[in-house]
Amino acid sequence: MRLLAICAAALLFICAACGGGMSTAEQAAAEMTGGGNPARGRAAIERYGCGTCHTIPGVRGADALVGPPLTQVASRSYVGGVLTNSPENMIRWIRDPRAVDSLTAMPTLGVTDQDARDIASYLYTLK
Ligand code: HEC
């Protein structure tokens, strides 16, 4: 019984150490965005319907071409053609693209700060 408890504790420790099952790319993206969660981000992308305009690898049904494909968006130099591609700028764009560029066709969708952070962390796994 005691051995079982020790094994369980060791397993918990290992799981915590490896970031709860995140891949290296996901861990890096989580760190870059100050604690964004890529898995939650992917779910949020589905919820907000980003895929009705964008092709986004790994997101179910996200195959539209109204806006630019977000394939390898992590490697892009600019966000929306106006902001340098940094995590803070990516979050800013996702939250309120119209405030960044009043002429952009991307609508402001009312994405919350946490959701934008999670979404940005998912996008930063797309290298
Ligand atoms: C109604 C269509 C539409 C929806 C919905 C939409 N976008 Fe966009 N998005 C666009 C368009 C159009 C652009 C190009 C904007 C520009 O360059 O001014 C864009 C640009 C972007 C960019 C910058 C890409 C680059 O290469 O510069 C990102 C990142 C992005 N969108 C993420 C999202 C996310 C995340 C969502 C969901 C929360 C979303 N978009 C929802 C139309 C949309």
PDB file of C-alpha atoms and ligand atoms in Angstrom:
ATOM      1  CA  MET A   1       0.000   0.000   0.000  1.00  0.00           C
ATOM      2  CA  ARG A   2       2.768   2.376   0.949  1.00  0.00           C
ATOM      3  CA  LEU A   3       4.731   1.410  -2.138  1.00  0.00           C
ATOM      4  CA  LEU A   4       1.660   2.227  -4.211  1.00  0.00           C
ATOM      5  CA  ALA A   5       1.458   5.681  -2.632  1.00  0.00           C
ATOM      6  CA  ILE A   6       5.123   6.325  -3.350  1.00  0.00           C
ATOM      7  CA  CYS A   7       4.667   5.217  -6.964  1.00  0.00           C
ATOM      8  CA  ALA A   8       1.637   7.479  -7.343  1.00  0.00           C
ATOM      9  CA  ALA A   9       3.565  10.431  -5.891  1.00  0.00           C
ATOM     10  CA  ALA A  10       6.508   9.760  -8.213  1.00  0.00           C
ATOM     11  CA  LEU A  11       4.170   9.582 -11.204  1.00  0.00           C
ATOM     12  CA  LEU A  12       2.516  12.866 -10.220  1.00  0.00           C
ATOM     13  CA  PHE A  13       5.934  14.491  -9.929  1.00  0.00           C
ATOM     14  CA  ILE A  14       6.969  13.236 -13.371  1.00  0.00           C
ATOM     15  CA  CYS A  15       3.712  14.495 -14.902  1.00  0.00           C
ATOM     16  CA  ALA A  16       4.175  17.931 -13.313  1.00  0.00           C
ATOM     17  CA  ALA A  17       7.779  18.051 -14.517  1.00  0.00           C
ATOM     18  CA  CYS A  18       6.833  17.311 -18.109  1.00  0.00           C
ATOM     19  CA  GLY A  19       4.209  20.056 -18.150  1.00  0.00           C
ATOM     20  CA  GLY A  20       1.115  17.884 -17.946  1.00  0.00           C
ATOM     21  CA  GLY A  21       1.667  16.098 -21.233  1.00  0.00           C
ATOM     22  CA  MET A  22       2.595  19.107 -23.344  1.00  0.00           C
ATOM     23  CA  SER A  23       5.019  18.665 -26.234  1.00  0.00           C
ATOM     24  CA  THR A  24       8.199  20.760 -26.332  1.00  0.00           C
ATOM     25  CA  ALA A  25       6.631  23.100 -28.916  1.00  0.00           C
ATOM     26  CA  GLU A  26       3.553  23.541 -26.723  1.00  0.00           C
ATOM     27  CA  GLN A  27       5.656  24.248 -23.640  1.00  0.00           C
ATOM     28  CA  ALA A  28       7.712  26.842 -25.525  1.00  0.00           C
ATOM     29  CA  ALA A  29       4.519  28.478 -26.811  1.00  0.00           C
ATOM     30  CA  ALA A  30       3.026  28.504 -23.302  1.00  0.00           C
ATOM     31  CA  GLU A  31       6.133  30.235 -21.940  1.00  0.00           C
ATOM     32  CA  MET A  32       6.280  32.764 -24.780  1.00  0.00           C
ATOM     33  CA  THR A  33       2.717  33.882 -24.137  1.00  0.00           C
ATOM     34  CA  GLY A  34       3.095  34.157 -20.365  1.00  0.00           C
ATOM     35  CA  GLY A  35       1.036  31.096 -19.522  1.00  0.00           C
ATOM     36  CA  GLY A  36      -1.203  30.544 -22.534  1.00  0.00           C
ATOM     37  CA  ASN A  37      -2.535  27.005 -22.895  1.00  0.00           C
ATOM     38  CA  PRO A  38      -2.319  25.691 -26.495  1.00  0.00           C
ATOM     39  CA  ALA A  39      -4.953  22.970 -26.004  1.00  0.00           C
ATOM     40  CA  ARG A  40      -7.445  25.471 -24.579  1.00  0.00           C
ATOM     41  CA  GLY A  41      -6.445  27.844 -27.380  1.00  0.00           C
ATOM     42  CA  ARG A  42      -7.352  25.338 -30.047  1.00  0.00           C
ATOM     43  CA  ALA A  43     -10.757  24.824 -28.418  1.00  0.00           C
ATOM     44  CA  ALA A  44     -11.246  28.605 -28.220  1.00  0.00           C
ATOM     45  CA  ILE A  45     -10.403  28.951 -31.938  1.00  0.00           C
ATOM     46  CA  GLU A  46     -13.231  26.512 -32.680  1.00  0.00           C
ATOM     47  CA  ARG A  47     -15.585  28.333 -30.299  1.00  0.00           C
ATOM     48  CA  TYR A  48     -14.970  31.799 -31.781  1.00  0.00           C
ATOM     49  CA  GLY A  49     -15.273  30.446 -35.317  1.00  0.00           C
ATOM     50  CA  CYS A  50     -11.885  31.697 -36.557  1.00  0.00           C
ATOM     51  CA  GLY A  51     -12.000  28.796 -39.033  1.00  0.00           C
ATOM     52  CA  THR A  52     -14.875  30.420 -40.949  1.00  0.00           C
ATOM     53  CA  CYS A  53     -12.231  32.790 -42.351  1.00  0.00           C
ATOM     54  CA  HIS A  54      -8.869  31.085 -41.810  1.00  0.00           C
ATOM     55  CA  THR A  55      -7.200  27.816 -42.658  1.00  0.00           C
ATOM     56  CA  ILE A  56      -5.637  26.713 -39.348  1.00  0.00           C
ATOM     57  CA  PRO A  57      -3.681  23.445 -39.184  1.00  0.00           C
ATOM     58  CA  GLY A  58      -4.941  21.092 -36.479  1.00  0.00           C
ATOM     59  CA  VAL A  59      -8.308  22.819 -36.031  1.00  0.00           C
ATOM     60  CA  ARG A  60     -11.373  20.883 -37.152  1.00  0.00           C
ATOM     61  CA  GLY A  61     -13.199  22.512 -40.080  1.00  0.00           C
ATOM     62  CA  ALA A  62     -10.806  25.474 -40.254  1.00  0.00           C
ATOM     63  CA  ASP A  63     -10.188  25.471 -44.004  1.00  0.00           C
ATOM     64  CA  ALA A  64     -11.551  28.842 -45.186  1.00  0.00           C
ATOM     65  CA  LEU A  65      -9.601  31.302 -47.308  1.00  0.00           C
ATOM     66  CA  VAL A  66     -11.362  34.591 -46.512  1.00  0.00           C
ATOM     67  CA  GLY A  67      -8.326  35.726 -44.511  1.00  0.00           C
ATOM     68  CA  PRO A  68      -4.731  34.509 -44.810  1.00  0.00           C
ATOM     69  CA  PRO A  69      -4.015  30.882 -43.842  1.00  0.00           C
ATOM     70  CA  LEU A  70      -2.462  30.765 -40.348  1.00  0.00           C
ATOM     71  CA  THR A  71      -0.140  27.976 -41.439  1.00  0.00           C
ATOM     72  CA  GLN A  72       3.304  28.717 -39.942  1.00  0.00           C
ATOM     73  CA  VAL A  73       2.005  31.984 -38.508  1.00  0.00           C
ATOM     74  CA  ALA A  74       4.657  31.681 -35.764  1.00  0.00           C
ATOM     75  CA  SER A  75       7.333  32.228 -38.399  1.00  0.00           C
ATOM     76  CA  ARG A  76       5.646  35.293 -39.956  1.00  0.00           C
ATOM     77  CA  SER A  77       7.407  38.686 -39.446  1.00  0.00           C
ATOM     78  CA  TYR A  78       4.251  40.784 -39.122  1.00  0.00           C
ATOM     79  CA  VAL A  79       0.772  40.358 -37.706  1.00  0.00           C
ATOM     80  CA  GLY A  80      -1.911  41.782 -39.999  1.00  0.00           C
ATOM     81  CA  GLY A  81       0.856  43.471 -41.967  1.00  0.00           C
ATOM     82  CA  VAL A  82       1.178  46.197 -39.336  1.00  0.00           C
ATOM     83  CA  LEU A  83       2.538  44.860 -36.028  1.00  0.00           C
ATOM     84  CA  THR A  84       5.844  43.028 -35.559  1.00  0.00           C
ATOM     85  CA  ASN A  85       5.101  39.430 -34.627  1.00  0.00           C
ATOM     86  CA  SER A  86       5.573  39.294 -30.842  1.00  0.00           C
ATOM     87  CA  PRO A  87       3.339  37.483 -28.332  1.00  0.00           C
ATOM     88  CA  GLU A  88       1.965  40.756 -26.927  1.00  0.00           C
ATOM     89  CA  ASN A  89       1.168  42.053 -30.418  1.00  0.00           C
ATOM     90  CA  MET A  90      -0.435  38.757 -31.415  1.00  0.00           C
ATOM     91  CA  ILE A  91      -2.698  38.898 -28.341  1.00  0.00           C
ATOM     92  CA  ARG A  92      -3.493  42.560 -29.067  1.00  0.00           C
ATOM     93  CA  TRP A  93      -4.471  41.716 -32.658  1.00  0.00           C
ATOM     94  CA  ILE A  94      -6.669  38.762 -31.681  1.00  0.00           C
ATOM     95  CA  ARG A  95      -8.461  40.831 -29.027  1.00  0.00           C
ATOM     96  CA  ASP A  96      -9.149  43.888 -31.168  1.00  0.00           C
ATOM     97  CA  PRO A  97      -7.845  43.925 -34.753  1.00  0.00           C
ATOM     98  CA  ARG A  98      -9.943  46.988 -35.627  1.00  0.00           C
ATOM     99  CA  ALA A  99      -8.184  49.033 -32.938  1.00  0.00           C
ATOM    100  CA  VAL A 100      -4.853  48.120 -34.571  1.00  0.00           C
ATOM    101  CA  ASP A 101      -5.980  48.765 -38.150  1.00  0.00           C
ATOM    102  CA  SER A 102      -9.362  50.405 -38.631  1.00  0.00           C
ATOM    103  CA  LEU A 103      -9.529  49.217 -42.267  1.00  0.00           C
ATOM    104  CA  THR A 104      -8.886  45.518 -41.633  1.00  0.00           C
ATOM    105  CA  ALA A 105     -11.543  43.052 -42.744  1.00  0.00           C
ATOM    106  CA  MET A 106     -10.980  40.964 -39.597  1.00  0.00           C
ATOM    107  CA  PRO A 107     -13.798  41.695 -37.126  1.00  0.00           C
ATOM    108  CA  THR A 108     -13.299  42.335 -33.419  1.00  0.00           C
ATOM    109  CA  LEU A 109     -14.930  39.235 -31.939  1.00  0.00           C
ATOM    110  CA  GLY A 110     -14.900  40.080 -28.221  1.00  0.00           C
ATOM    111  CA  VAL A 111     -12.147  37.583 -27.399  1.00  0.00           C
ATOM    112  CA  THR A 112     -11.266  37.740 -23.684  1.00  0.00           C
ATOM    113  CA  ASP A 113      -7.693  38.355 -22.547  1.00  0.00           C
ATOM    114  CA  GLN A 114      -7.223  34.771 -21.332  1.00  0.00           C
ATOM    115  CA  ASP A 115      -8.737  33.279 -24.496  1.00  0.00           C
ATOM    116  CA  ALA A 116      -6.494  35.502 -26.658  1.00  0.00           C
ATOM    117  CA  ARG A 117      -3.452  34.350 -24.665  1.00  0.00           C
ATOM    118  CA  ASP A 118      -4.473  30.693 -25.107  1.00  0.00           C
ATOM    119  CA  ILE A 119      -5.179  31.203 -28.828  1.00  0.00           C
ATOM    120  CA  ALA A 120      -1.823  32.952 -29.338  1.00  0.00           C
ATOM    121  CA  SER A 121      -0.061  30.060 -27.608  1.00  0.00           C
ATOM    122  CA  TYR A 122      -1.724  27.601 -30.013  1.00  0.00           C
ATOM    123  CA  LEU A 123      -0.778  29.763 -33.012  1.00  0.00           C
ATOM    124  CA  TYR A 124       2.837  29.829 -31.801  1.00  0.00           C
ATOM    125  CA  THR A 125       2.974  26.037 -32.106  1.00  0.00           C
ATOM    126  CA  LEU A 126       2.426  26.547 -35.882  1.00  0.00           C
ATOM    127  CA  LYS A 127       6.019  27.092 -36.995  1.00  0.00           C
TER     128      LYS A 127
HETATM  129  C1  HEC B   1     -14.631  37.475 -40.933  1.00  0.00           C
HETATM  130  C2  HEC B   1     -13.376  36.805 -41.188  1.00  0.00           C
HETATM  131  C3  HEC B   1     -12.386  36.621 -40.041  1.00  0.00           C
HETATM  132  C4  HEC B   1     -12.574  36.015 -38.819  1.00  0.00           C
HETATM  133  C5  HEC B   1     -13.867  35.444 -38.264  1.00  0.00           C
HETATM  134  C6  HEC B   1     -11.284  35.990 -38.190  1.00  0.00           C
HETATM  135  N1  HEC B   1     -10.344  36.567 -38.976  1.00  0.00           N
HETATM  136 FE1  HEC B   1      -8.341  36.698 -38.588  1.00  0.00          FE
HETATM  137  N2  HEC B   1      -8.083  37.758 -40.278  1.00  0.00           N
HETATM  138  C7  HEC B   1      -9.053  38.012 -41.224  1.00  0.00           C
HETATM  139  C8  HEC B   1      -8.476  38.813 -42.294  1.00  0.00           C
HETATM  140  C9  HEC B   1      -9.230  39.326 -43.531  1.00  0.00           C
HETATM  141  C10 HEC B   1      -7.128  39.023 -41.949  1.00  0.00           C
HETATM  142  C11 HEC B   1      -6.091  39.839 -42.716  1.00  0.00           C
HETATM  143  C12 HEC B   1      -6.100  41.158 -42.014  1.00  0.00           C
HETATM  144  C13 HEC B   1      -5.160  42.189 -42.474  1.00  0.00           C
HETATM  145  O1  HEC B   1      -4.048  41.856 -42.918  1.00  0.00           O
HETATM  146  O2  HEC B   1      -5.545  43.358 -42.326  1.00  0.00           O
HETATM  147  C14 HEC B   1      -6.907  38.327 -40.680  1.00  0.00           C
HETATM  148  C15 HEC B   1      -5.696  38.269 -40.032  1.00  0.00           C
HETATM  149  C16 HEC B   1      -5.435  37.484 -38.934  1.00  0.00           C
HETATM  150  C17 HEC B   1      -4.131  37.296 -38.354  1.00  0.00           C
HETATM  151  C18 HEC B   1      -2.838  37.878 -38.872  1.00  0.00           C
HETATM  152  C19 HEC B   1      -2.275  36.918 -39.896  1.00  0.00           C
HETATM  153  C20 HEC B   1      -1.078  37.449 -40.611  1.00  0.00           C
HETATM  154  O3  HEC B   1      -0.419  36.645 -41.291  1.00  0.00           O
HETATM  155  O4  HEC B   1      -0.804  38.628 -40.556  1.00  0.00           O
HETATM  156  C21 HEC B   1      -4.285  36.452 -37.293  1.00  0.00           C
HETATM  157  C22 HEC B   1      -3.203  35.939 -36.373  1.00  0.00           C
HETATM  158  C23 HEC B   1      -5.701  36.159 -37.198  1.00  0.00           C
HETATM  159  N3  HEC B   1      -6.358  36.790 -38.217  1.00  0.00           N
HETATM  160  C24 HEC B   1      -6.254  35.353 -36.229  1.00  0.00           C
HETATM  161  C25 HEC B   1      -7.625  35.177 -36.074  1.00  0.00           C
HETATM  162  C26 HEC B   1      -8.214  34.485 -34.950  1.00  0.00           C
HETATM  163  C27 HEC B   1      -7.443  33.840 -33.822  1.00  0.00           C
HETATM  164  C28 HEC B   1      -9.566  34.535 -35.143  1.00  0.00           C
HETATM  165  C29 HEC B   1     -10.644  34.030 -34.206  1.00  0.00           C
HETATM  166  C30 HEC B   1     -10.632  34.584 -32.864  1.00  0.00           C
HETATM  167  C31 HEC B   1      -9.807  35.231 -36.397  1.00  0.00           C
HETATM  168  N4  HEC B   1      -8.609  35.599 -36.933  1.00  0.00           N
HETATM  169  C32 HEC B   1     -11.068  35.438 -36.937  1.00  0.00           C
HETATM  170  C33 HEC B   1     -10.354  37.595 -41.190  1.00  0.00           C
HETATM  171  C34 HEC B   1     -10.963  36.963 -40.120  1.00  0.00           C
END
